[in-house]
Amino acid sequence: MYPEYMMESINKVERTRPQRLELARKHGKMIYPRMSEEERETVLNNYHPDYKKESRREVRVGPNKGEILTTEVADIFESYGRVNKEMFNFDKVDYETDVLIIGAGSAGMAAALIASEKGSDVLIATKLRLGDANSMMAQGGIQAATQKDDSPATHYLDVIGGGHFDNKPELAKALVNDAPESIKWLEELGVMFDKDEDGSMTVKSGGGTSRNRMHSTRDYTGAGICRVLRDEVFNRPEKIKYLEYSPVVELLLNEKQEVSGAIIYHLDNKQYSIIKAKSVIMATGGFGRLHIRGFETTNHYGATADGLVLTYRVGAKMMFMDSVQYHPTGAVFPEQIVGFLCTEKIRALGAQPVNCDGELFVYPLEPRDVEASAFIRESQGRDLGVKTPAGLVGIWLDTPLIEDILGEGTIEKMLPAMLRQYERFGIDVRKYPMLVYPTLHYQNGGIEINDKCETNVPGLFVAGEASGGIHGRNRLMGNSQLDIIVFGKRAGLQASNRSNDIQKVGKVHMDHIEKYNAEVAKLHLPKSKIAPMILPDYIPDHVKAKQLVSEYSGTLI
Amino acid sequence: MSEKTKMVKVYIMGEAFMVPAASTIIMAIEYAGFQLKRGIGCREGFCGACATVYREKGDYKLKGGLGCQTVVSDEMYIAQIPFVPAEKPLYDLNELTPDPSTFMKLFPSIYRCVACNTCTKSCPQDIQVMDYIQALIRGDIKQAAELSFDCIRCGLCALRCPAEIVQYNAGTLARRLYGKYLSPKSPELEDRLQEVNDGIYDQEIDEMMTMDIKDLTKKYFAREIKIT
């Protein structure tokens, strides 16, 4: 429950609620004016964490050398590999496959299903279990222009406007055009979308959308999709093999310098294995667990940007790798759930963000970067946030309004995950608001791809959050769940096609790692600076200091 | 953590550690210096990786919960469950029919249910597990799909079931059958697919793809908003 001093602020929220309810009844979501182009720019420049000087720096090695990247990403690029070529005999390969898929979120598993249907033998190597991914945690929805008053063209305009017009056009086009078909594909696999009684899809709006386009499976949309894909992967053991607890620690090239395999490392028995493949799909997801700028994150334990490091070392170019998405509404109270996602659907259903005095200060559904910046301005710039006993600050997300607008029982029906999450820690969000603050959510940029999911390195395909270009520098809600399906499927198809054309992979090597390490060595960094991180380290300092592995700045597994 | 942080004693696999009282089980294990590889996943209650059994002081009951969602208490005994070795029948959804015969063939164990309700009591998601198994026995796939919807596949129900039923795999099949065969079809979706295949939106999109950024910006900020 909230402590007394916070209840005083909640009382103010309750006092302004009838007035705000009136406003919502009259104007729907237009309870507050949307920002103009200039207003958006001002709030972003002054308050978005990306726009702070120390948030970005020049990277000194690799394909993007000399470019300005997110500081923590530049840091992991300027790291040594975990293994060197003397440790291996590349004549003895442990696994051979047509298509190797690294990562088993929805993108990787969608790719596996399609590649297997096209006749390829598929091997998935993943760090934890199948479905252990951000995909499983998405709550709000998946966008697709399925409704009569909507169209892929309208969707396209929302995507690129939200992305500040930086998006790679061919990728945005693929995203919106493939969207309706993706919904159908998922439904045929048995995904249970929320529907009205006549069978039409229940669709809601999201930040930066101009139509109701958000399809959902309650507020378990990511799980609703990902667990179906996983069940289908389980059902095809003849065509799809998988290795769990087997993160990739380096990619391999062949003599033509094509990506042709990987080295995996088993987390339990600590054994390395060599995989040879005709095509490789990188689907390792994002970087939330790098805790950029010290932010808490909504991301999965395994979201440590391993795929970025591995592909960068084989020469893949990054795009928009200077851009981080902070989700406006991460929990800040109670302390056990700090950083957890409070889905955008909460605002789509009518909850309003208000300050400590219960006053509205922003249109509730601006694009995420703008909305998050407005929250930071309200709490830091104007000092109108609410402090928690742990010293954090947040603003109120007035959830009781949802049931005032849409009727009793709405929250239980539409937001069961949220209701359950807060109930576990003694707060009934039907009666009391949530306290929220921006939380590190999504890697906007990534490995540059084209609309076939190809990279500048032959043999290497990328799908999902690891890729860059689709969303420009700001992704809209519900376009990530869409992206992983659209591009997961495309990657599966293209990688399979390529494999079908290849007779022989030839000898594999990791000479590129030697060269890369030599480049890193010129920076005179300590040898302990290693990547990929594989898993984050939450062991407290006083314990860490006495551990044998304490000298490593990366995690030693 | 400040020095004033209230601490409690917990037993992780029998070994005593002092940890902050406000910790979840996962936070406590990490505070003790363990780097978790199994029994950990999303850390937010969505993935089911951190099924944990525990016993609290003065209570004879063995309880189950998610490590990331359960706060520790003084003198709590904790053991995580790294994996649930449960049977998973293989099937091709396209060849199945959405009726009881499918469950008789693939999940005959559900008919062993003795209605003891242990599964429901062990579910950290508060799902009416026994009710959805009973719905399947009656042949009500829709009800089973809806009741089992919030399942995150932690496996605690199957571990406690005296009839050896793997409830969550049966629930998965119920939902897939409902989603594919039984839920009413969206009337708009087929029309839209046809339109996209006919390429009727391509020209409008292609124009925007090559449009001058100033014009595009103008078009974006002037676009009509039709949301409810």
Coordinates of N, CA, C and O in Angstrom, one line a residue, chain A residues 410-536:
Chain A
T410 N -13.5 -3.6 -16.4 CA -12.7 -3.4 -17.6 C -11.2 -3.8 -17.3 O -10.6 -4.5 -18.1
I411 N -10.7 -3.4 -16.1 CA -9.3 -3.6 -15.8 C -9.0 -5.1 -15.7 O -8.1 -5.7 -16.2
E412 N -9.9 -5.8 -15.0 CA -9.7 -7.3 -14.8 C -9.8 -8.0 -16.2 O -9.0 -8.9 -16.4
K413 N -10.6 -7.5 -17.1 CA -10.7 -8.1 -18.4 C -9.6 -7.8 -19.4 O -9.1 -8.6 -20.1
M414 N -9.2 -6.5 -19.4 CA -8.3 -6.0 -20.4 C -6.8 -5.9 -19.9 O -5.9 -5.9 -20.7
L415 N -6.7 -5.8 -18.6 CA -5.3 -5.6 -18.0 C -5.1 -6.6 -16.9 O -4.6 -6.2 -15.8
P416 N -5.3 -7.9 -17.1 CA -5.1 -8.8 -16.0 C -3.7 -8.9 -15.5 O -3.5 -9.1 -14.2
A417 N -2.7 -8.8 -16.3 CA -1.3 -8.9 -15.9 C -1.0 -7.7 -15.0 O -0.3 -7.9 -14.0
M418 N -1.5 -6.5 -15.4 CA -1.2 -5.3 -14.6 C -1.8 -5.4 -13.2 O -1.2 -5.1 -12.2
L419 N -3.1 -5.8 -13.2 CA -3.9 -5.9 -12.0 C -3.2 -6.9 -11.0 O -3.0 -6.6 -9.8
R420 N -2.7 -8.0 -11.6 CA -2.1 -9.1 -10.8 C -0.7 -8.6 -10.3 O -0.4 -8.8 -9.1
Q421 N 0.0 -7.9 -11.1 CA 1.3 -7.4 -10.8 C 1.3 -6.5 -9.5 O 2.0 -6.7 -8.6
Y422 N 0.3 -5.6 -9.5 CA 0.2 -4.7 -8.4 C -0.4 -5.3 -7.2 O -0.1 -5.0 -6.0
E423 N -1.4 -6.2 -7.4 CA -2.1 -6.9 -6.3 C -1.1 -7.7 -5.5 O -1.2 -7.7 -4.3
R424 N -0.1 -8.3 -6.2 CA 0.9 -9.1 -5.5 C 1.7 -8.2 -4.4 O 2.2 -8.7 -3.5
F425 N 1.7 -6.9 -4.7 CA 2.5 -6.1 -3.8 C 1.5 -5.1 -3.1 O 1.9 -4.0 -2.6
G426 N 0.2 -5.5 -3.0 CA -0.7 -4.8 -2.1 C -1.4 -3.5 -2.6 O -1.8 -2.7 -1.9
I427 N -1.4 -3.4 -4.0 CA -2.0 -2.2 -4.5 C -3.1 -2.6 -5.5 O -2.8 -3.3 -6.4
D428 N -4.3 -2.0 -5.3 CA -5.4 -2.3 -6.2 C -5.5 -1.1 -7.2 O -5.9 0.0 -6.8
V429 N -5.0 -1.4 -8.4 CA -5.0 -0.3 -9.4 C -6.4 0.1 -9.9 O -6.5 1.1 -10.6
R430 N -7.4 -0.6 -9.5 CA -8.8 -0.2 -9.9 C -9.2 1.0 -8.9 O -10.0 1.8 -9.2
K431 N -8.5 1.0 -7.8 CA -8.9 2.1 -6.8 C -7.8 3.2 -6.7 O -8.1 4.3 -6.4
Y432 N -6.6 2.8 -6.9 CA -5.5 3.8 -6.7 C -4.6 3.9 -8.0 O -4.5 2.9 -8.7
P433 N -4.1 5.1 -8.3 CA -3.2 5.2 -9.4 C -1.9 4.5 -9.3 O -1.5 4.1 -8.2
M434 N -1.2 4.3 -10.4 CA 0.2 3.8 -10.4 C 1.2 4.9 -10.4 O 0.9 6.0 -11.0
L435 N 2.3 4.8 -9.7 CA 3.4 5.8 -9.8 C 4.4 5.3 -10.9 O 5.0 4.2 -10.7
V436 N 4.6 6.1 -11.9 CA 5.5 5.7 -13.0 C 6.6 6.7 -13.4 O 6.4 7.9 -13.1
Y437 N 7.6 6.3 -14.1 CA 8.6 7.1 -14.6 C 9.2 6.4 -15.8 O 9.2 5.2 -15.8
P438 N 9.8 7.1 -16.7 CA 10.4 6.4 -17.9 C 11.4 5.4 -17.5 O 12.2 5.5 -16.6
T439 N 11.4 4.3 -18.3 CA 12.3 3.1 -18.0 C 12.8 2.7 -19.3 O 12.2 2.8 -20.4
L440 N 14.1 2.2 -19.3 CA 14.8 1.7 -20.5 C 14.1 0.6 -21.1 O 13.9 -0.5 -20.5
H441 N 13.6 0.7 -22.4 CA 12.7 -0.2 -23.0 C 13.1 -0.9 -24.2 O 12.9 -2.1 -24.5
Y442 N 13.7 -0.1 -25.2 CA 13.9 -0.7 -26.5 C 15.1 -0.1 -27.2 O 15.4 1.1 -27.0
Q443 N 15.7 -0.9 -28.0 CA 16.8 -0.5 -28.8 C 16.3 -0.1 -30.2 O 16.0 -0.9 -31.0
N444 N 16.2 1.2 -30.4 CA 15.6 1.7 -31.6 C 16.4 1.3 -32.8 O 15.9 1.0 -33.9
G445 N 17.8 1.5 -32.7 CA 18.6 1.2 -33.8 C 19.1 -0.3 -33.7 O 18.6 -1.1 -32.9
G446 N 20.1 -0.6 -34.6 CA 20.6 -2.0 -34.6 C 21.4 -2.2 -35.8 O 21.9 -1.3 -36.5
I447 N 21.5 -3.5 -36.2 CA 22.3 -3.9 -37.3 C 21.5 -3.5 -38.6 O 20.3 -3.9 -38.7
E448 N 22.1 -2.8 -39.5 CA 21.4 -2.3 -40.7 C 21.0 -3.5 -41.6 O 21.8 -4.3 -41.9
I449 N 19.7 -3.5 -41.9 CA 19.2 -4.6 -42.9 C 18.5 -3.9 -44.0 O 18.2 -2.7 -44.0
N450 N 18.3 -4.7 -45.1 CA 17.4 -4.3 -46.2 C 16.1 -5.1 -46.0 O 15.9 -5.8 -45.1
D451 N 15.2 -4.9 -47.0 CA 13.9 -5.6 -46.8 C 13.9 -7.1 -47.0 O 12.9 -7.7 -46.9
K452 N 15.1 -7.6 -47.3 CA 15.2 -9.1 -47.2 C 15.9 -9.5 -46.0 O 16.4 -10.7 -45.9
C453 N 16.1 -8.6 -45.0 CA 16.8 -8.9 -43.8 C 18.3 -9.2 -44.0 O 19.0 -9.7 -43.1
E454 N 18.8 -8.9 -45.2 CA 20.3 -9.0 -45.4 C 21.0 -7.9 -44.8 O 20.5 -6.8 -44.7
T455 N 22.3 -8.2 -44.5 CA 23.2 -7.1 -44.0 C 24.3 -6.9 -45.0 O 24.2 -7.5 -46.1
N456 N 25.2 -6.0 -44.7 CA 26.3 -5.8 -45.6 C 27.3 -7.0 -45.7 O 28.2 -7.0 -46.4
V457 N 27.1 -8.0 -44.8 CA 28.0 -9.1 -44.7 C 27.2 -10.3 -45.3 O 26.2 -10.7 -44.8
P458 N 27.7 -11.0 -46.4 CA 27.0 -12.1 -47.0 C 26.8 -13.2 -46.0 O 27.7 -13.5 -45.2
G459 N 25.7 -13.8 -46.0 CA 25.4 -15.0 -45.1 C 24.8 -14.6 -43.8 O 24.3 -15.4 -43.1
L460 N 24.8 -13.3 -43.5 CA 24.3 -12.8 -42.2 C 22.9 -12.1 -42.4 O 22.9 -11.1 -43.1
F461 N 21.9 -12.6 -41.8 CA 20.6 -12.0 -41.8 C 20.3 -11.6 -40.4 O 20.7 -12.2 -39.4
V462 N 19.4 -10.5 -40.3 CA 19.0 -10.1 -38.9 C 17.5 -9.9 -38.9 O 17.0 -9.4 -39.9
A463 N 16.9 -10.2 -37.8 CA 15.5 -9.9 -37.6 C 15.2 -9.5 -36.2 O 15.9 -10.0 -35.2
G464 N 14.2 -8.7 -36.0 CA 13.8 -8.3 -34.7 C 14.5 -7.1 -34.1 O 15.1 -6.3 -34.8
E465 N 14.5 -7.0 -32.8 CA 15.1 -5.8 -32.1 C 16.6 -5.6 -32.4 O 17.1 -4.5 -32.4
A466 N 17.3 -6.7 -32.8 CA 18.7 -6.6 -33.1 C 18.9 -5.7 -34.4 O 20.0 -5.2 -34.6
S467 N 17.9 -5.7 -35.2 CA 18.1 -4.9 -36.5 C 17.8 -3.5 -36.3 O 17.2 -3.0 -35.3
G468 N 18.3 -2.7 -37.3 CA 18.1 -1.2 -37.2 C 17.6 -0.7 -38.5 O 17.9 -1.2 -39.6
G469 N 16.8 0.4 -38.5 CA 16.3 1.0 -39.7 C 14.8 1.1 -39.8 O 14.3 2.1 -40.3
I470 N 14.1 0.1 -39.2 CA 12.7 0.0 -39.4 C 12.0 1.2 -38.7 O 11.1 1.8 -39.3
H471 N 12.4 1.5 -37.5 CA 11.7 2.4 -36.7 C 12.3 3.8 -36.6 O 11.9 4.6 -35.8
G472 N 13.4 4.0 -37.4 CA 14.1 5.3 -37.3 C 14.7 5.4 -35.9 O 15.3 4.5 -35.4
R473 N 14.5 6.6 -35.2 CA 15.0 6.7 -33.9 C 13.9 6.7 -32.8 O 14.1 7.1 -31.7
N474 N 12.7 6.2 -33.2 CA 11.7 6.1 -32.2 C 10.6 5.1 -32.7 O 10.0 5.4 -33.7
R475 N 10.5 4.0 -32.0 CA 9.5 3.0 -32.4 C 8.1 3.3 -31.7 O 8.1 3.8 -30.5
L476 N 7.0 3.1 -32.4 CA 5.7 3.3 -31.8 C 5.3 1.9 -31.1 O 5.7 0.9 -31.5
M477 N 4.4 2.1 -30.1 CA 3.8 0.9 -29.5 C 3.2 0.0 -30.5 O 2.6 0.4 -31.5
G478 N 3.4 -1.3 -30.3 CA 2.8 -2.3 -31.1 C 3.5 -2.6 -32.4 O 3.1 -3.5 -33.2
N479 N 4.5 -1.8 -32.8 CA 5.2 -2.0 -34.0 C 6.4 -3.0 -33.8 O 7.0 -3.4 -34.8
S480 N 6.7 -3.3 -32.5 CA 7.8 -4.2 -32.3 C 7.3 -5.6 -32.4 O 7.9 -6.5 -33.1
Q481 N 6.1 -5.9 -31.8 CA 5.5 -7.2 -32.0 C 5.2 -7.5 -33.5 O 5.4 -8.6 -33.9
L482 N 4.9 -6.4 -34.2 CA 4.7 -6.6 -35.6 C 6.1 -6.9 -36.4 O 6.2 -7.8 -37.2
D483 N 7.0 -6.1 -36.0 CA 8.4 -6.1 -36.7 C 8.9 -7.6 -36.5 O 9.4 -8.1 -37.5
I484 N 8.8 -8.1 -35.3 CA 9.5 -9.4 -35.1 C 8.8 -10.5 -36.0 O 9.5 -11.5 -36.4
I485 N 7.5 -10.4 -36.2 CA 6.8 -11.4 -37.0 C 7.1 -11.1 -38.5 O 7.6 -12.0 -39.2
V486 N 7.0 -9.9 -39.0 CA 7.2 -9.6 -40.4 C 8.6 -9.9 -40.8 O 8.8 -10.6 -41.8
F487 N 9.6 -9.4 -40.0 CA 11.0 -9.6 -40.5 C 11.5 -11.0 -40.0 O 12.4 -11.5 -40.6
G488 N 10.9 -11.6 -39.0 CA 11.3 -12.9 -38.6 C 10.9 -13.8 -39.8 O 11.8 -14.7 -40.2
K489 N 9.7 -13.7 -40.3 CA 9.3 -14.5 -41.5 C 10.2 -14.3 -42.7 O 10.6 -15.2 -43.4
R490 N 10.4 -13.0 -43.0 CA 11.2 -12.6 -44.1 C 12.6 -13.2 -44.0 O 13.2 -13.7 -45.0
A491 N 13.2 -13.1 -42.8 CA 14.6 -13.6 -42.6 C 14.6 -15.2 -42.8 O 15.5 -15.7 -43.5
G492 N 13.6 -15.8 -42.3 CA 13.5 -17.3 -42.5 C 13.4 -17.7 -43.9 O 14.1 -18.6 -44.4
L493 N 12.6 -16.9 -44.7 CA 12.5 -17.2 -46.1 C 13.8 -17.0 -46.9 O 14.3 -17.8 -47.7
Q494 N 14.4 -15.8 -46.6 CA 15.6 -15.4 -47.4 C 16.8 -16.3 -47.0 O 17.6 -16.7 -47.9
A495 N 16.9 -16.6 -45.7 CA 18.0 -17.4 -45.3 C 17.9 -18.8 -45.9 O 18.9 -19.5 -46.3
S496 N 16.7 -19.3 -45.9 CA 16.4 -20.6 -46.5 C 16.7 -20.6 -48.0 O 17.4 -21.5 -48.5
N497 N 16.3 -19.6 -48.7 CA 16.6 -19.5 -50.1 C 18.1 -19.5 -50.4 O 18.6 -20.2 -51.3
R498 N 18.8 -18.8 -49.6 CA 20.2 -18.7 -49.8 C 20.9 -20.1 -49.5 O 21.7 -20.5 -50.3
S499 N 20.4 -20.7 -48.5 CA 21.0 -22.0 -48.1 C 20.7 -23.0 -49.3 O 21.6 -23.9 -49.6
N500 N 19.6 -22.9 -49.9 CA 19.3 -23.8 -51.0 C 20.2 -23.7 -52.2 O 20.4 -24.6 -52.9
D501 N 20.8 -22.5 -52.3 CA 21.7 -22.2 -53.4 C 23.1 -22.6 -53.1 O 24.0 -22.5 -54.0
I502 N 23.4 -22.9 -51.9 CA 24.8 -23.1 -51.5 C 25.1 -24.6 -51.4 O 24.4 -25.4 -50.8
Q503 N 26.1 -25.1 -52.1 CA 26.5 -26.5 -52.1 C 27.4 -26.8 -50.9 O 27.1 -27.7 -50.1
K504 N 28.4 -26.0 -50.8 CA 29.4 -26.3 -49.8 C 29.9 -25.0 -49.0 O 30.1 -24.0 -49.7
V505 N 29.9 -25.1 -47.7 CA 30.3 -23.9 -46.9 C 31.9 -23.7 -47.0 O 32.4 -22.6 -47.0
G506 N 32.6 -24.8 -47.0 CA 34.0 -24.8 -46.9 C 34.5 -24.6 -45.5 O 33.8 -24.8 -44.6
K507 N 35.8 -24.3 -45.4 CA 36.5 -24.2 -44.1 C 36.0 -22.9 -43.4 O 35.8 -21.9 -44.0
V508 N 35.8 -23.0 -42.1 CA 35.5 -21.9 -41.3 C 36.7 -21.4 -40.5 O 37.6 -22.2 -40.2
H509 N 36.7 -20.1 -40.1 CA 37.8 -19.6 -39.3 C 37.3 -18.4 -38.5 O 36.1 -17.9 -38.6
M510 N 38.2 -18.0 -37.6 CA 37.9 -16.7 -36.9 C 39.1 -15.8 -36.9 O 39.3 -15.1 -35.9
D511 N 39.7 -15.7 -38.0 CA 40.8 -14.7 -38.2 C 40.3 -13.3 -38.0 O 41.1 -12.4 -37.5
H512 N 39.1 -13.0 -38.3 CA 38.5 -11.6 -38.1 C 38.6 -11.2 -36.7 O 38.7 -10.0 -36.4
I513 N 38.5 -12.2 -35.8 CA 38.5 -11.8 -34.3 C 39.9 -11.4 -33.9 O 40.1 -10.4 -33.2
E514 N 40.9 -12.0 -34.5 CA 42.2 -11.7 -34.2 C 42.5 -10.2 -34.6 O 43.1 -9.4 -33.9
K515 N 42.0 -9.9 -35.8 CA 42.2 -8.5 -36.3 C 41.5 -7.5 -35.5 O 42.0 -6.5 -35.1
Y516 N 40.3 -7.9 -35.1 CA 39.4 -7.0 -34.3 C 40.1 -6.8 -32.9 O 40.2 -5.6 -32.5
N517 N 40.6 -7.8 -32.3 CA 41.2 -7.7 -31.0 C 42.5 -6.8 -31.1 O 42.8 -6.1 -30.2
A518 N 43.2 -6.9 -32.3 CA 44.4 -6.1 -32.4 C 44.0 -4.6 -32.5 O 44.7 -3.7 -31.9
E519 N 42.8 -4.3 -33.1 CA 42.3 -3.0 -33.2 C 42.0 -2.4 -31.8 O 42.3 -1.3 -31.4
V520 N 41.3 -3.3 -31.0 CA 40.9 -2.9 -29.7 C 42.2 -2.7 -28.8 O 42.3 -1.8 -28.0
A521 N 43.2 -3.6 -29.1 CA 44.4 -3.5 -28.2 C 45.1 -2.1 -28.4 O 45.7 -1.6 -27.5
K522 N 44.9 -1.5 -29.6 CA 45.5 -0.2 -29.8 C 45.0 0.9 -28.8 O 45.5 2.0 -28.7
L523 N 43.8 0.6 -28.3 CA 43.2 1.6 -27.4 C 43.7 1.4 -25.9 O 43.3 2.1 -25.0
H524 N 44.6 0.4 -25.7 CA 45.2 0.1 -24.4 C 44.2 -0.1 -23.3 O 44.2 0.5 -22.2
L525 N 43.2 -0.9 -23.7 CA 42.1 -1.2 -22.7 C 42.6 -2.5 -21.9 O 43.3 -3.3 -22.4
P526 N 42.2 -2.6 -20.6 CA 42.6 -3.7 -19.9 C 42.0 -5.0 -20.5 O 40.9 -5.0 -21.0
K527 N 42.8 -6.1 -20.4 CA 42.4 -7.4 -21.0 C 41.1 -7.9 -20.4 O 40.5 -8.8 -21.0
S528 N 40.8 -7.4 -19.3 CA 39.5 -7.9 -18.6 C 38.3 -7.4 -19.3 O 37.2 -7.8 -19.0
K529 N 38.4 -6.5 -20.2 CA 37.2 -5.9 -20.8 C 36.8 -6.8 -22.0 O 37.3 -6.7 -23.1
I530 N 35.9 -7.6 -21.7 CA 35.4 -8.6 -22.6 C 33.9 -8.5 -23.0 O 33.2 -8.0 -22.2
A531 N 33.6 -9.0 -24.1 CA 32.2 -9.0 -24.6 C 32.0 -10.2 -25.5 O 33.1 -10.7 -26.0
P532 N 30.9 -10.7 -25.8 CA 29.6 -10.3 -25.3 C 29.4 -10.5 -23.8 O 30.0 -11.4 -23.2
M533 N 28.5 -9.8 -23.2 CA 28.3 -9.8 -21.8 C 27.6 -11.1 -21.4 O 27.9 -11.7 -20.3
I534 N 26.7 -11.7 -22.2 CA 26.0 -12.9 -22.0 C 24.9 -12.8 -20.8 O 23.8 -13.0 -21.1
L535 N 25.3 -12.5 -19.6 CA 24.3 -12.3 -18.6 C 24.8 -11.1 -17.7 O 26.0 -10.9 -17.5
P536 N 23.8 -10.3 -17.3 CA 24.2 -9.2 -16.4 C 24.6 -9.7 -15.0 O 24.3 -10.8 -14.7

